[in-house]
mmCIF file of C-alpha atoms in Angstrom:
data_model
loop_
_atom_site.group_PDB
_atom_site.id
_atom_site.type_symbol
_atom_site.label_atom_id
_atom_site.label_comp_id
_atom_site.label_asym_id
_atom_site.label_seq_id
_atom_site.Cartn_x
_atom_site.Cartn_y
_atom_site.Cartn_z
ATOM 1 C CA UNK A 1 138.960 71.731 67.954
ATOM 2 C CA UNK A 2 135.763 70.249 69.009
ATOM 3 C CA UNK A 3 136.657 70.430 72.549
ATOM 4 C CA UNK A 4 137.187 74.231 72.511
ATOM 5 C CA UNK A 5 133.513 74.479 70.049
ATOM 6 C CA UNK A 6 132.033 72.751 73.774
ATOM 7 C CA UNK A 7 133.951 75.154 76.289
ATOM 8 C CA UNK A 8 132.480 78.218 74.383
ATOM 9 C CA UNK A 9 128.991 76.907 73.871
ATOM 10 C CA UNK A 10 128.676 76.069 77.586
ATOM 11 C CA UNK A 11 130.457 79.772 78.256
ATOM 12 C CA UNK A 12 126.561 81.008 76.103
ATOM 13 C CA UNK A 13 124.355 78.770 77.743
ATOM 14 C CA UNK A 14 125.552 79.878 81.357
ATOM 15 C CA UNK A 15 125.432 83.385 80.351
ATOM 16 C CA UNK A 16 121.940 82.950 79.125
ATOM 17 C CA UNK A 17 120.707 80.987 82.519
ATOM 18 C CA UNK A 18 122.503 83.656 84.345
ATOM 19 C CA UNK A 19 120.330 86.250 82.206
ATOM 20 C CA UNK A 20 116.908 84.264 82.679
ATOM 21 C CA UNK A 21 117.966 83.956 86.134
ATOM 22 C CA UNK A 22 117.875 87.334 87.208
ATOM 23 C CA UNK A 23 115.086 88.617 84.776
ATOM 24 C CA UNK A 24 112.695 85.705 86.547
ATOM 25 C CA UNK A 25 114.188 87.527 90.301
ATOM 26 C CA UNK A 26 113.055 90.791 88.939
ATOM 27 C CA UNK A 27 109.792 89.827 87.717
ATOM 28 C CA UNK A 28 109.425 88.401 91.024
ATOM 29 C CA UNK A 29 110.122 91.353 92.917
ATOM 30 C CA UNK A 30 108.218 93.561 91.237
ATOM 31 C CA UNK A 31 104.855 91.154 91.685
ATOM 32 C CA UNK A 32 105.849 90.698 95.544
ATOM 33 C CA UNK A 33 105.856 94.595 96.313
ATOM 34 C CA UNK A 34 103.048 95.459 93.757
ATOM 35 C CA UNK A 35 100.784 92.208 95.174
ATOM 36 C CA UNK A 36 100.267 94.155 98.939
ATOM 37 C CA UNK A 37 96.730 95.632 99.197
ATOM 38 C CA UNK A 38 97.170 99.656 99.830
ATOM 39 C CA UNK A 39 94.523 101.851 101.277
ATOM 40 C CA UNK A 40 92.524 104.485 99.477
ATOM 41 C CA UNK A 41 92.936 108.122 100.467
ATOM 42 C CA UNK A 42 89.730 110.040 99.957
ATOM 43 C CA UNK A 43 90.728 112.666 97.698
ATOM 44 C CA UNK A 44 92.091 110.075 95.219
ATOM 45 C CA UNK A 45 91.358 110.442 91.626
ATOM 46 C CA UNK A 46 89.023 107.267 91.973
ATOM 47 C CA UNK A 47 86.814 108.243 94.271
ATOM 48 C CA UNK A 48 83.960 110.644 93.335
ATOM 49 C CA UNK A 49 81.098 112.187 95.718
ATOM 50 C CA UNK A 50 77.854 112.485 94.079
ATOM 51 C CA UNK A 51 75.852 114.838 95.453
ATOM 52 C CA UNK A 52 71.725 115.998 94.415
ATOM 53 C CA UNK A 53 70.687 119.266 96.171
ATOM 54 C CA UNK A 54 73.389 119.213 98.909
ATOM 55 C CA UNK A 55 73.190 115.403 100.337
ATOM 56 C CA UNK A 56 75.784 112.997 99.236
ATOM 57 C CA UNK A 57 73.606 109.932 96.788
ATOM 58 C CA UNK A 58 76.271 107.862 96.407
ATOM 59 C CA UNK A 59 80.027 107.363 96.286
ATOM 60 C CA UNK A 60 81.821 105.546 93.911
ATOM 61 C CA UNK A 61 85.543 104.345 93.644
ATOM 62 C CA UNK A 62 86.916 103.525 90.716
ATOM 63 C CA UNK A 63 90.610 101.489 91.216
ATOM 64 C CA UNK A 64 93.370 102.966 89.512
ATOM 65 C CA UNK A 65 96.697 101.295 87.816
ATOM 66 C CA UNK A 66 98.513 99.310 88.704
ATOM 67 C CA UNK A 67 96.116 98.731 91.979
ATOM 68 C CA UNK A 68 92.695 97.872 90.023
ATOM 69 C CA UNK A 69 90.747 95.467 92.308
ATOM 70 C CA UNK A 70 88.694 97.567 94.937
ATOM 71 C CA UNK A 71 88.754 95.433 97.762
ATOM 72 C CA UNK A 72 86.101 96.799 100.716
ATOM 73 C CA UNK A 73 85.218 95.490 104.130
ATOM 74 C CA UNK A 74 81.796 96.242 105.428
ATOM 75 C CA UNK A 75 80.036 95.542 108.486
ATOM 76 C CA UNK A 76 76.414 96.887 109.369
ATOM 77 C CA UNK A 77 74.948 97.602 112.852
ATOM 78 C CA UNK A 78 71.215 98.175 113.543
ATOM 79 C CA UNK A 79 69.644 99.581 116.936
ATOM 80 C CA UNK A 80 66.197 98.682 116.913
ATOM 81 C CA UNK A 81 63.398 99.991 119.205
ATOM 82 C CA UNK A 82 61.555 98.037 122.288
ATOM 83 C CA UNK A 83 58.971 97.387 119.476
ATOM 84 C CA UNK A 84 61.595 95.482 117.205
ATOM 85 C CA UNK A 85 61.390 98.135 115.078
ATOM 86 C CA UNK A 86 65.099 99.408 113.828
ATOM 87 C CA UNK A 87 65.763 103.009 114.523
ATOM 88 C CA UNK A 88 69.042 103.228 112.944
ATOM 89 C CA UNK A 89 71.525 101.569 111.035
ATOM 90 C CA UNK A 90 75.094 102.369 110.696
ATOM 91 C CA UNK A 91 77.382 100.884 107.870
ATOM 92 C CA UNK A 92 81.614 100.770 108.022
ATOM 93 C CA UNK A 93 83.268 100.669 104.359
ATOM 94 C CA UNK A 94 86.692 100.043 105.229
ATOM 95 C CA UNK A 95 88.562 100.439 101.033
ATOM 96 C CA UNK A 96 91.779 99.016 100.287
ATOM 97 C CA UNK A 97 92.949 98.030 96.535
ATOM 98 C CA UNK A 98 94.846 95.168 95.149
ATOM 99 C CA UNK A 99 96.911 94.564 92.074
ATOM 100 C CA UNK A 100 95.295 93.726 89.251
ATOM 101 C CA UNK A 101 96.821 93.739 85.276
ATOM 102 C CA UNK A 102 93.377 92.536 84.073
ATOM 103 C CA UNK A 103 90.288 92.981 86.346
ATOM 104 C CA UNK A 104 89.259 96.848 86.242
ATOM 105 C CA UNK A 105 87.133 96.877 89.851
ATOM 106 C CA UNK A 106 84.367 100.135 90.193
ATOM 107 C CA UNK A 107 82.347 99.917 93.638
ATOM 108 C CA UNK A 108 79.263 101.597 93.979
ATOM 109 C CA UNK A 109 77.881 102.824 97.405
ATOM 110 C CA UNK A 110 73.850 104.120 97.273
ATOM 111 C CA UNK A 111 73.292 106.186 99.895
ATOM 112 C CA UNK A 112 69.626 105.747 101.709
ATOM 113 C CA UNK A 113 68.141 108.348 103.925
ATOM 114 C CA UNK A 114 64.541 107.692 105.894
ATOM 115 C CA UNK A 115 62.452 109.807 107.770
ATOM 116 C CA UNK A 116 62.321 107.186 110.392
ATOM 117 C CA UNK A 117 65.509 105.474 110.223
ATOM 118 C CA UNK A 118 68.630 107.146 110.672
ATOM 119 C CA UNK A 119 71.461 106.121 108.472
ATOM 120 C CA UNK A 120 74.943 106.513 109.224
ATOM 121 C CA UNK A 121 77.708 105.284 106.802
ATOM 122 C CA UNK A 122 81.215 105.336 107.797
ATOM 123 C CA UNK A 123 84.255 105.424 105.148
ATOM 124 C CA UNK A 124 87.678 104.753 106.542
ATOM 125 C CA UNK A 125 89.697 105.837 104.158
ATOM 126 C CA UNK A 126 93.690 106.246 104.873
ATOM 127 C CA UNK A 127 94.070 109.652 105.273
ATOM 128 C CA UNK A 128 90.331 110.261 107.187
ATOM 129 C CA UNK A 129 87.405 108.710 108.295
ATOM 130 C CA UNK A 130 84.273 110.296 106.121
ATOM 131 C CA UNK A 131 80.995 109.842 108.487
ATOM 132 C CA UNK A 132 77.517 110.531 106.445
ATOM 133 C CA UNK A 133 74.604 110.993 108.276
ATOM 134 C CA UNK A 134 71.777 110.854 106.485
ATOM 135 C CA UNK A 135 73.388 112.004 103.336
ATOM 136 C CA UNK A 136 75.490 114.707 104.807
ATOM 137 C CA UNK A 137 78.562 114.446 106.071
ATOM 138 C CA UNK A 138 79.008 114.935 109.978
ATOM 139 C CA UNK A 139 81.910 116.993 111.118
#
């Protein structure tokens, strides 16, 4: 008798590897396609245009689940004068999100405008590229 009590507890303790075993694949799977960074489109429902007497102020996005972590690339360009002075500066957001259980990420773009300094701001977004000139958008 004890020999068949062995057979049928080593009959549960595969079955229950083989279960742990494929719930620890799934989990697995699901973080691997769920980990990529994915663009933002601009008409998302995390991305708002706030705009004071017709020029865009500011734009904020706001990541949504499961892809919380607002993850932008920016690089600035300036054109200055033959008197060092800068003329204009032009700013490229490029937005993607990551995944994030935890971390809720909200980024925050001011928009400045000059009389003397044109700025242009540049938001590549997946479905379009938004260009702001001077707080209003070019196009």
């Amino acid at each position: 008798m004890e020999r068949v009590y062995r057979q049928g507890r080593k009959r549960g303790g595969r079955k229950a590897a083989w279960i742990l075993a494929v719930v620890f694949i799934s989990m697995a799977a699901v973080l691997f396609f769920l980990s990529g960074a994915r663009q933002i489109r601009s008409d998302s429902p995390g991305v708002e245009w706030i705009r004071e007497e017709g020029r865009i102020t500011q734009v904020v996005i706001d990541g949504q689940f499961p892809y919380c972590n607002i993850i932008p690339a920016v690089t600035e360009e300036s054109i200055r004068d033959s008197g060092g002075n800068v003329t204009a500066i032009t700013r490229t957001y490029a937005f993607e999100t990551g995944f994030s259980l935890r971390m809720r990420g909200t980024y925050k773009i001011d928009m400045e405008s000059a009389s003397d300094i044109e700025y242009t701001y540049i938001l590549k977004f997946a479905d379009r590229d938004v260009v702001i000139e001077n707080g209003r958008e070019a196009g």
